[in-house]
Amino acid sequence: MSKTIIVSNRLPVNITIEQDKVYYKESIGGLATGLKSFHEDGNTLWVGWDGLDCEDVPENLKMPIYNELQSQYNCIPVELSSDDINDYYLGFCNKTIWPLFHYFQNTTVFDPHLWNAYKQVNNKFFEEIKKIIKKNDTIWIHDYQLFLLPELLRNHDSTLTIGFFLHIPFPSYELFRQLPWREEILWGLTGSDLIGFHTFDYARHFISSIRRVLSLDAKGQSFYHKDRTVLVDVFPMGIDYKKFNTAINEKDILHANNEYAMKTRGNQVVLSVDRLDYTKGIPERIKAVDLFFTENSDYLEKVSFIMIVAPSRSDVDTYNMLLKEIEELVSHTNGKHGTIGWTPIMFFYKPFPFEELVSLYNLADVLLVTPLRDGMNLVAKEYIASRPDKLGTLILSETAGAATELGEALIVNPNDLQMISHQLKVALEMPKREQIERNSILHKRLERYNIFFWASEFMRKLRSIHLRQTSIKSILLKDQEEINFIKAYKSAEKRLIFFDYDGTLVMFNNSPSKAVPDLELKQILTKLTEDPKNIISIVSGRQKEFLEEHFNSFNVNLIANHGLSFKEQNKEWIETEIVHNDWQKEIRPIIQMFTDNTPGSFIEEKTFSLAWHYRRCDPDLSSLRLNDLRETLLDLTRTMNLTIMDGNKVLEVKDSSVNKGKGIQSMLIHHTDVPFVLAVGDDHTDEDMFHILSEKDYSIKIGTGKTEARFHLPDPSSFRALLNKIIE
Ligand code: GDG
């Protein structure tokens, strides 16, 4: 039976060893808290680092720790050495990716040594997983520490179902392009079947980088790579709503509130809870609180601000500097506004047990969440969920992923201290009825889109995309398939062969007129056409003149204009259909308008079609325009006998009665006795050829994507390699 494996940098259990005694403690942090509920609920294995420096673990403890983790927690540890921890975790992960992906480019470190460590540790994870995976297993990889793992696993076993979820923002292309290793990182991710993000913006940024950095043709929310569709989608992570919502009963609330209320002198309470991190906007928040008390002296001694900061990454210098800055700001604010009996900010630098955290959520009149950037921010969701009374006001930063979902909160710009100070006042004065009104909507969403729903939605999508991959019938023409193909070719007495040109025999060129046959292709064609057993036709969307100019010297038939024009060697061109092109007068100005608005695009005019080429355009702009143009044309041509076709970076409007299938039909009818028939092509227009071939005939699609072809090959150069083998 196939199994599901979660992989993340850290396991949900943290281990410490003191005097040969091992302590197991639940990890804190968004990913761990969120997924733990899913892990405990299902039959999953979890692979990750246990937080120990393996060089410090006494040999006699290694096995017992491994066994305990496996049997009690369903966890498999990956061992990291102190070098790994320094260079990979504290280094590349926390000094390069974390700051850059949170838009802190000035503090981002670009160091090849750290990058090498990152690669090595991704390999370590791969080696560990390799020991436990079997064919058809499902792997769900989490977060930025493991960008390279999907491709490593995919290359190892193509039957795996691989999902990847990023918990932090994916930055805009302008930021991402600064990474010297941007290509490797994106290639690493392309091994996945499904890549998930918290928000649509992150997904959009990712797709933009896929287009610009890898030049892959991403359409909408997916792209093709090495025979597979990679789907990109949005899954805003939820929380274990029930756990938070039922954590405290009314008696407990009363008790906790009374206890805390005594300590906060019955004041209104503003709370904030974060891991120590410069992305969380903690110094800015303290300055905003300072401003609030300066601007609203009537609130002095009436509001207590409880600030919980859970220690995190204390081995990274910037985090220690941040802690110092926070302590200084707190003491400055308290010194400035405090009185003998009242401390404006009660600052705690330690983790709180779950029960106390929930009690504090229930005590707080306001939760102040103001990260400068945050992938999602679960604390905001936990606060709302923890309040069965539906009271409390959430102030939430617009740059937290959660803001896209929690629109009923008071949304603020985390850099606008004036705005935060103002909204604090609004929140403290918000009538209970309004609080309940706003929070009731949020409760509904959080209850429904909870952590289990989130995980099952991801899994459902992952399975369906994997099913779609496996249902693609076309087979990669390699190994035994290639041997059989060559055998069939060699043993045939006569062969009828149809080659598409662009994208099949030659690579695409930014300018179609420059994609001319090179020496290697000429040599291949010479050899193929010298063999009297071969009847070869070049079937192209190109004009007659182009084919004639480049192929007249070869013993080949030419089929131009997508099958409309036919020419046997040394004979005249004949038209296979009578077509009218009056429609072009109507359609051309529309396409022209899009061409004017899309720098780099141009129109190609043919007898029976108009093609809009966008290969040289900005990929994001052309993708936007393409959708608009397609919609406009579909609308306009509804009652006309026209077909709108997506080609390789080209959108073509053509007379429906013309297609490559019809173009090769007469050849097929005249040669029914030929035992070996082959058609090769790369785009939608070639599907018409594949469609009319019989089951025993050979058809090869060059490139990826849906096809009716029996076989496929990745690109023109692999097809040339095959041709070189058959003419040997
Ligand atoms: C990353 C992304 C994304 C905190 N202090 C205490 C404590 N916590 C728990 C909270 C919450 C979690 O830690 C923090 O989660 P966040 O989502 O706020 O932030 P990150 O740790 O940065 O998580 C983030 C998340 O991944 C999930 O995808 O939302 O954007 O940066 O669950 O409750 N828990 C306890 N005591 C504490 O003192 N018990």
Coordinates of C-alpha atoms in Angstrom, one line a residue, residues 136-547:
N136 CA 3.6 5.4 -6.0
D137 CA 4.1 6.9 -2.5
T138 CA 2.9 10.5 -1.9
I139 CA 5.4 13.1 -0.6
W140 CA 4.3 16.4 0.7
I141 CA 7.3 18.7 1.1
H142 CA 7.2 21.9 3.1
D143 CA 8.9 25.2 2.9
Y144 CA 11.9 27.1 1.7
Q145 CA 14.5 24.9 3.3
L146 CA 13.8 22.1 0.7
F147 CA 13.4 23.8 -2.6
L148 CA 15.7 21.2 -4.4
L149 CA 14.1 18.1 -3.0
P150 CA 11.1 17.7 -5.5
E151 CA 13.4 17.4 -8.4
L152 CA 15.8 15.0 -6.6
L153 CA 12.9 12.7 -5.8
R154 CA 11.3 13.0 -9.2
N155 CA 14.6 12.0 -11.0
H156 CA 14.8 9.1 -8.6
D157 CA 11.3 7.8 -9.2
S158 CA 8.8 9.1 -11.7
T159 CA 5.9 7.3 -10.1
L160 CA 5.9 9.4 -6.9
T161 CA 3.2 12.0 -6.3
I162 CA 5.0 15.1 -5.1
G163 CA 3.4 18.2 -3.6
F164 CA 5.2 21.3 -2.3
F165 CA 3.9 24.0 -0.1
L166 CA 5.6 27.3 0.6
H167 CA 4.7 28.8 4.0
I168 CA 6.4 32.1 3.4
P169 CA 5.8 34.7 0.7
F170 CA 7.1 34.1 -2.8
P171 CA 8.5 37.5 -3.7
S172 CA 8.0 39.5 -6.9
Y173 CA 10.3 38.6 -9.9
E174 CA 12.3 41.8 -9.3
L175 CA 13.3 40.5 -5.9
F176 CA 13.7 36.8 -6.8
R177 CA 15.9 37.5 -9.9
Q178 CA 18.6 38.8 -7.5
L179 CA 19.3 35.3 -6.3
P180 CA 22.4 33.9 -8.2
W181 CA 20.9 30.4 -7.9
R182 CA 17.4 31.4 -9.1
E183 CA 17.4 28.8 -11.9
E184 CA 18.5 25.9 -9.8
I185 CA 15.8 26.7 -7.2
L186 CA 13.0 26.9 -9.8
W187 CA 14.2 23.7 -11.5
G188 CA 14.3 22.0 -8.1
L189 CA 10.6 22.9 -7.6
T190 CA 9.5 21.7 -11.0
G191 CA 9.9 18.1 -9.9
S192 CA 6.5 18.6 -8.1
D193 CA 3.1 17.8 -9.3
L194 CA 1.5 20.5 -7.3
I195 CA 3.0 23.7 -5.8
G196 CA 0.9 25.5 -3.2
F197 CA 1.0 29.0 -1.8
H198 CA -1.0 30.9 0.8
T199 CA -2.2 33.7 -1.5
F200 CA -2.9 34.4 -5.2
D201 CA -0.2 37.0 -5.2
Y202 CA 2.6 34.6 -4.2
A203 CA 1.4 32.1 -6.9
R204 CA 1.3 34.9 -9.5
H205 CA 4.9 35.9 -8.6
F206 CA 6.0 32.3 -8.8
I207 CA 4.5 31.8 -12.3
S208 CA 6.0 35.1 -13.4
S209 CA 9.5 33.8 -12.4
I210 CA 8.8 30.5 -14.1
R211 CA 8.1 32.3 -17.3
R212 CA 11.0 34.8 -17.0
V213 CA 13.7 32.8 -15.5
L214 CA 13.1 29.4 -17.0
S215 CA 11.3 30.6 -20.1
L216 CA 8.7 27.9 -19.6
D217 CA 5.4 28.5 -21.2
A218 CA 3.2 28.8 -18.1
K219 CA -0.5 29.2 -19.1
G220 CA -2.7 30.4 -16.3
Q221 CA -1.9 28.4 -13.2
S222 CA 0.1 25.6 -14.7
F223 CA 3.0 24.8 -16.9
Y224 CA 4.5 21.7 -18.7
H225 CA 7.9 20.4 -17.9
K226 CA 9.5 17.1 -18.8
D227 CA 6.2 15.3 -19.8
R228 CA 4.2 16.5 -16.9
T229 CA 1.9 19.3 -15.9
V230 CA 2.9 21.2 -12.8
L231 CA -0.1 22.8 -11.2
V232 CA 0.3 26.0 -9.1
D233 CA -2.6 26.8 -6.8
V234 CA -3.6 28.7 -3.7
F235 CA -4.3 27.1 -0.3
P236 CA -4.6 29.6 2.5
M237 CA -3.5 27.6 5.6
G238 CA -6.1 27.2 8.3
I239 CA -5.8 26.3 12.0
D240 CA -7.3 23.6 14.2
Y241 CA -10.4 25.7 14.8
K242 CA -12.1 23.3 17.1
K243 CA -9.1 22.9 19.3
F244 CA -8.8 26.7 19.8
N245 CA -12.6 27.3 20.0
T246 CA -13.2 24.7 22.7
A247 CA -9.9 25.1 24.5
I248 CA -11.5 27.3 27.2
N249 CA -14.9 26.9 28.7
E250 CA -16.7 29.7 30.3
K251 CA -15.5 28.8 33.8
D252 CA -11.9 28.8 32.7
I253 CA -12.3 32.1 30.9
L254 CA -13.8 33.7 34.0
H255 CA -11.0 32.3 36.1
A256 CA -8.2 33.3 33.8
N257 CA -9.6 36.6 33.0
N258 CA -10.0 37.4 36.7
E259 CA -6.5 36.4 37.4
Y260 CA -5.0 38.3 34.6
A261 CA -7.4 41.2 35.1
M262 CA -6.0 41.6 38.6
K263 CA -2.5 41.8 37.2
T264 CA -3.6 44.3 34.5
R265 CA -5.7 46.2 37.1
G266 CA -8.9 45.6 35.0
N267 CA -7.5 47.7 32.2
Q268 CA -8.3 47.1 28.6
V269 CA -5.7 44.7 27.2
V270 CA -3.9 44.8 23.8
L271 CA -2.0 41.6 23.0
S272 CA 0.7 40.6 20.5
V273 CA 2.2 37.1 20.0
D274 CA 5.1 36.4 17.7
R275 CA 8.2 34.4 17.2
L276 CA 11.3 36.7 17.5
D277 CA 11.7 37.8 13.9
Y278 CA 12.5 41.1 12.1
T279 CA 9.7 40.3 9.6
K280 CA 7.1 40.6 12.4
G281 CA 7.4 44.4 12.7
I282 CA 7.9 44.3 16.5
P283 CA 10.0 47.5 16.8
E284 CA 7.5 49.4 14.6
R285 CA 4.7 48.1 16.7
I286 CA 6.2 49.4 19.9
K287 CA 6.8 52.8 18.3
A288 CA 3.1 52.8 17.3
V289 CA 2.1 52.0 20.9
D290 CA 4.3 54.8 22.1
L291 CA 2.7 57.1 19.6
F292 CA -0.8 56.0 20.8
F293 CA -0.1 56.9 24.4
T294 CA 1.5 60.2 23.3
E295 CA -1.5 61.1 21.3
N296 CA -4.2 59.7 23.7
S297 CA -3.2 60.7 27.2
D298 CA -6.7 59.8 28.4
Y299 CA -5.7 56.1 27.8
L300 CA -2.6 56.3 30.1
E301 CA -3.0 53.8 33.0
K302 CA -6.2 52.4 31.3
V303 CA -4.6 50.1 28.7
S304 CA -2.1 47.4 29.2
F305 CA -0.1 46.0 26.3
I306 CA 1.0 42.4 26.7
M307 CA 3.8 41.5 24.3
I308 CA 4.8 37.8 24.0
V309 CA 7.9 37.1 21.9
A310 CA 8.8 33.4 21.6
P311 CA 12.6 32.9 21.2
S312 CA 13.6 31.8 17.8
R313 CA 16.9 31.5 15.7
S314 CA 18.9 32.9 18.6
D315 CA 22.1 31.7 16.9
V316 CA 21.7 34.3 14.1
D317 CA 23.3 37.7 14.9
T318 CA 20.5 39.8 13.4
Y319 CA 18.0 38.1 15.8
N320 CA 20.1 39.0 18.8
M321 CA 20.4 42.5 17.6
L322 CA 16.7 42.6 17.1
L323 CA 16.0 41.4 20.7
K324 CA 18.3 44.2 22.0
E325 CA 16.4 46.8 20.0
I326 CA 13.1 45.5 21.2
E327 CA 14.2 45.6 24.8
E328 CA 15.5 49.1 24.5
L329 CA 12.3 50.3 22.8
V330 CA 10.1 48.6 25.5
S331 CA 12.1 50.2 28.3
H332 CA 12.1 53.6 26.5
T333 CA 8.3 53.5 26.1
N334 CA 7.7 52.3 29.7
G335 CA 10.1 54.9 31.1
K336 CA 8.3 57.6 29.1
H337 CA 4.7 56.7 29.9
G338 CA 4.7 54.4 32.9
T339 CA 3.7 55.2 36.4
I340 CA 4.5 53.6 39.8
G341 CA 1.5 51.3 39.6
W342 CA 1.3 50.8 35.8
T343 CA 3.6 49.4 33.1
P344 CA 2.4 50.2 29.6
I345 CA 4.1 47.3 27.9
M346 CA 4.5 44.0 29.7
F347 CA 7.2 42.2 27.6
F348 CA 7.8 38.5 27.8
Y349 CA 10.6 36.8 25.9
K350 CA 9.7 33.2 26.4
P351 CA 7.1 30.7 25.0
F352 CA 3.8 30.4 26.8
P353 CA 2.1 27.0 27.3
F354 CA -0.9 26.5 25.0
E355 CA -3.5 27.0 27.8
E356 CA -2.1 30.3 28.9
L357 CA -1.9 31.5 25.3
V358 CA -5.6 30.7 24.8
S359 CA -6.4 32.4 28.1
L360 CA -4.6 35.5 27.0
Y361 CA -6.4 35.4 23.7
N362 CA -9.6 35.4 25.7
L363 CA -8.5 38.3 27.9
A364 CA -7.3 40.6 25.1
D365 CA -9.7 43.3 23.8
V366 CA -7.4 43.8 20.9
L367 CA -4.8 41.6 19.1
L368 CA -2.2 43.7 17.3
V369 CA -0.7 41.8 14.4
T370 CA 1.6 44.1 12.4
P371 CA 4.2 42.1 10.5
L372 CA 6.1 43.9 7.7
R373 CA 5.8 40.7 5.7
D374 CA 4.2 37.4 6.7
G375 CA 3.4 34.4 4.6
M376 CA 0.1 33.9 6.4
N377 CA 0.1 34.6 10.2
L378 CA -1.7 31.9 12.1
V379 CA -1.8 33.9 15.4
A380 CA -4.4 36.2 13.9
K381 CA -6.6 33.2 13.1
E382 CA -6.0 31.6 16.5
Y383 CA -7.1 34.7 18.3
I384 CA -10.5 34.9 16.5
A385 CA -11.1 31.1 16.9
S386 CA -10.2 31.1 20.6
R387 CA -13.1 33.4 21.3
P388 CA -16.4 31.5 21.7
D389 CA -17.8 34.8 22.9
K390 CA -17.0 36.3 19.4
L391 CA -15.6 39.4 21.1
G392 CA -12.3 41.1 20.5
T393 CA -10.9 43.2 17.7
L394 CA -8.1 42.1 15.4
I395 CA -5.8 44.7 13.9
L396 CA -4.0 43.1 11.0
S397 CA -1.2 44.1 8.7
E398 CA -2.1 44.3 5.0
T399 CA 1.2 42.6 4.2
A400 CA 0.3 39.4 6.1
G401 CA -1.2 36.7 3.9
A402 CA -4.0 36.4 6.3
A403 CA -5.3 39.9 5.3
T404 CA -6.6 38.5 2.0
E405 CA -8.9 36.3 4.0
L406 CA -9.7 38.2 7.2
G407 CA -11.1 41.4 5.6
E408 CA -13.4 42.1 8.5
A409 CA -10.4 42.9 10.7
L410 CA -9.0 46.4 10.9
I411 CA -6.4 46.4 8.2
V412 CA -3.3 48.6 8.6
N413 CA -0.1 49.4 6.8
P414 CA 2.6 48.2 9.3
N415 CA 4.9 51.1 8.4
D416 CA 2.2 53.7 9.1
L417 CA 2.6 54.3 12.8
Q418 CA -0.1 57.0 12.7
M419 CA -2.5 54.6 11.2
I420 CA -1.8 51.9 13.7
S421 CA -2.2 54.3 16.6
H422 CA -5.5 55.5 15.1
Q423 CA -6.9 52.0 14.6
L424 CA -5.8 51.1 18.1
K425 CA -8.2 53.7 19.4
V426 CA -10.9 52.6 17.0
A427 CA -10.4 49.0 18.2
L428 CA -10.5 49.9 21.9
E429 CA -13.7 51.8 21.4
M430 CA -15.5 49.4 19.1
P431 CA -18.9 48.5 20.4
K432 CA -19.4 44.9 21.3
R433 CA -22.2 44.5 18.8
E434 CA -19.8 45.5 15.9
Q435 CA -17.1 43.2 17.3
I436 CA -19.5 40.2 17.2
E437 CA -20.8 41.2 13.8
R438 CA -17.3 41.3 12.3
N439 CA -16.0 38.2 14.1
S440 CA -19.0 36.0 13.3
I441 CA -18.1 36.3 9.6
L442 CA -14.5 35.4 10.4
H443 CA -15.5 32.5 12.6
K444 CA -17.5 31.0 9.7
R445 CA -14.6 31.1 7.4
L446 CA -12.1 29.7 9.9
E447 CA -14.4 26.9 11.0
R448 CA -14.9 25.8 7.5
Y449 CA -11.4 26.3 6.0
N450 CA -9.6 24.8 9.0
I451 CA -6.3 22.9 9.0
F452 CA -7.9 19.6 8.1
F453 CA -9.8 21.1 5.2
W454 CA -6.6 22.8 4.0
A455 CA -4.6 19.6 4.1
S456 CA -7.4 17.6 2.5
E457 CA -7.9 20.2 -0.2
F458 CA -4.2 20.1 -1.0
M459 CA -4.1 16.3 -1.0
R460 CA -7.3 16.1 -3.2
K461 CA -5.7 18.5 -5.8
L462 CA -2.5 16.6 -5.6
R463 CA -4.1 13.3 -6.3
S464 CA -6.2 14.6 -9.1
I465 CA -3.3 16.2 -10.9
H466 CA -1.3 13.0 -10.5
L467 CA -4.1 11.0 -12.0
R468 CA -4.2 13.4 -14.9
Q469 CA -0.5 12.9 -15.4
T470 CA -0.8 9.2 -15.5
S471 CA -3.8 9.3 -17.8
I472 CA -1.7 10.9 -20.6
K473 CA -1.4 8.0 -22.9
S474 CA 1.6 9.2 -24.9
I475 CA 4.8 7.3 -24.2
L476 CA 8.3 8.7 -24.1
L477 CA 10.1 7.3 -27.0
K478 CA 13.2 5.9 -25.3
D479 CA 14.9 2.6 -24.3
Q480 CA 12.8 -0.4 -25.5
E481 CA 10.2 1.8 -27.2
E482 CA 13.0 3.4 -29.2
I483 CA 14.5 0.0 -30.1
N484 CA 11.1 -1.2 -31.4
F485 CA 10.6 2.0 -33.3
I486 CA 13.9 1.8 -35.1
K487 CA 13.3 -2.0 -35.8
A488 CA 9.9 -1.2 -37.4
Y489 CA 11.5 1.6 -39.5
K490 CA 14.3 -0.6 -40.7
S491 CA 12.2 -3.6 -41.6
A492 CA 9.6 -1.6 -43.6
E493 CA 9.7 -1.9 -47.4
K494 CA 8.1 1.4 -47.9
R495 CA 7.6 4.4 -45.5
L496 CA 5.3 7.4 -45.6
I497 CA 6.7 10.2 -43.4
F498 CA 5.3 13.6 -42.5
F499 CA 7.4 16.1 -40.7
D500 CA 6.2 19.4 -39.3
Y501 CA 8.9 22.0 -39.5
D502 CA 9.1 24.7 -36.7
G503 CA 9.6 23.2 -33.3
T504 CA 10.0 19.7 -34.8
L505 CA 12.9 19.8 -37.2
V506 CA 14.3 23.1 -36.0
M507 CA 14.1 25.0 -32.7
F508 CA 12.0 28.1 -32.6
N509 CA 13.7 31.4 -33.4
N510 CA 12.4 34.8 -32.3
S511 CA 12.1 35.7 -35.9
P512 CA 10.4 33.0 -38.0
S513 CA 12.4 34.0 -41.1
K514 CA 15.6 33.2 -39.3
A515 CA 14.5 29.6 -38.4
V516 CA 16.2 28.1 -41.5
P517 CA 17.5 24.6 -42.0
D518 CA 21.0 24.2 -40.6
L519 CA 23.8 21.9 -41.9
E520 CA 22.9 19.0 -39.6
L521 CA 19.3 19.1 -40.7
K522 CA 20.3 19.2 -44.3
Q523 CA 22.5 16.2 -43.9
I524 CA 19.8 14.3 -42.1
L525 CA 17.2 15.1 -44.8
T526 CA 19.7 14.2 -47.6
K527 CA 20.3 10.8 -46.1
L528 CA 16.6 10.2 -45.5
T529 CA 15.5 11.3 -49.0
E530 CA 18.3 9.3 -50.6
D531 CA 16.6 6.1 -49.3
P532 CA 14.2 5.0 -52.1
K533 CA 11.9 3.4 -49.5
N534 CA 11.0 6.8 -48.0
I535 CA 8.2 9.2 -49.2
I536 CA 8.8 12.3 -47.2
S537 CA 6.6 15.4 -46.8
I538 CA 7.2 18.6 -45.0
V539 CA 3.9 19.7 -43.5
S540 CA 4.0 23.3 -42.2
G541 CA 1.9 26.3 -41.4
R542 CA 4.5 28.3 -43.3
Q543 CA 3.8 30.0 -46.7
K544 CA 4.6 28.2 -50.0
E545 CA 7.6 30.5 -50.7
F546 CA 9.4 29.7 -47.5
L547 CA 9.2 25.9 -48.0

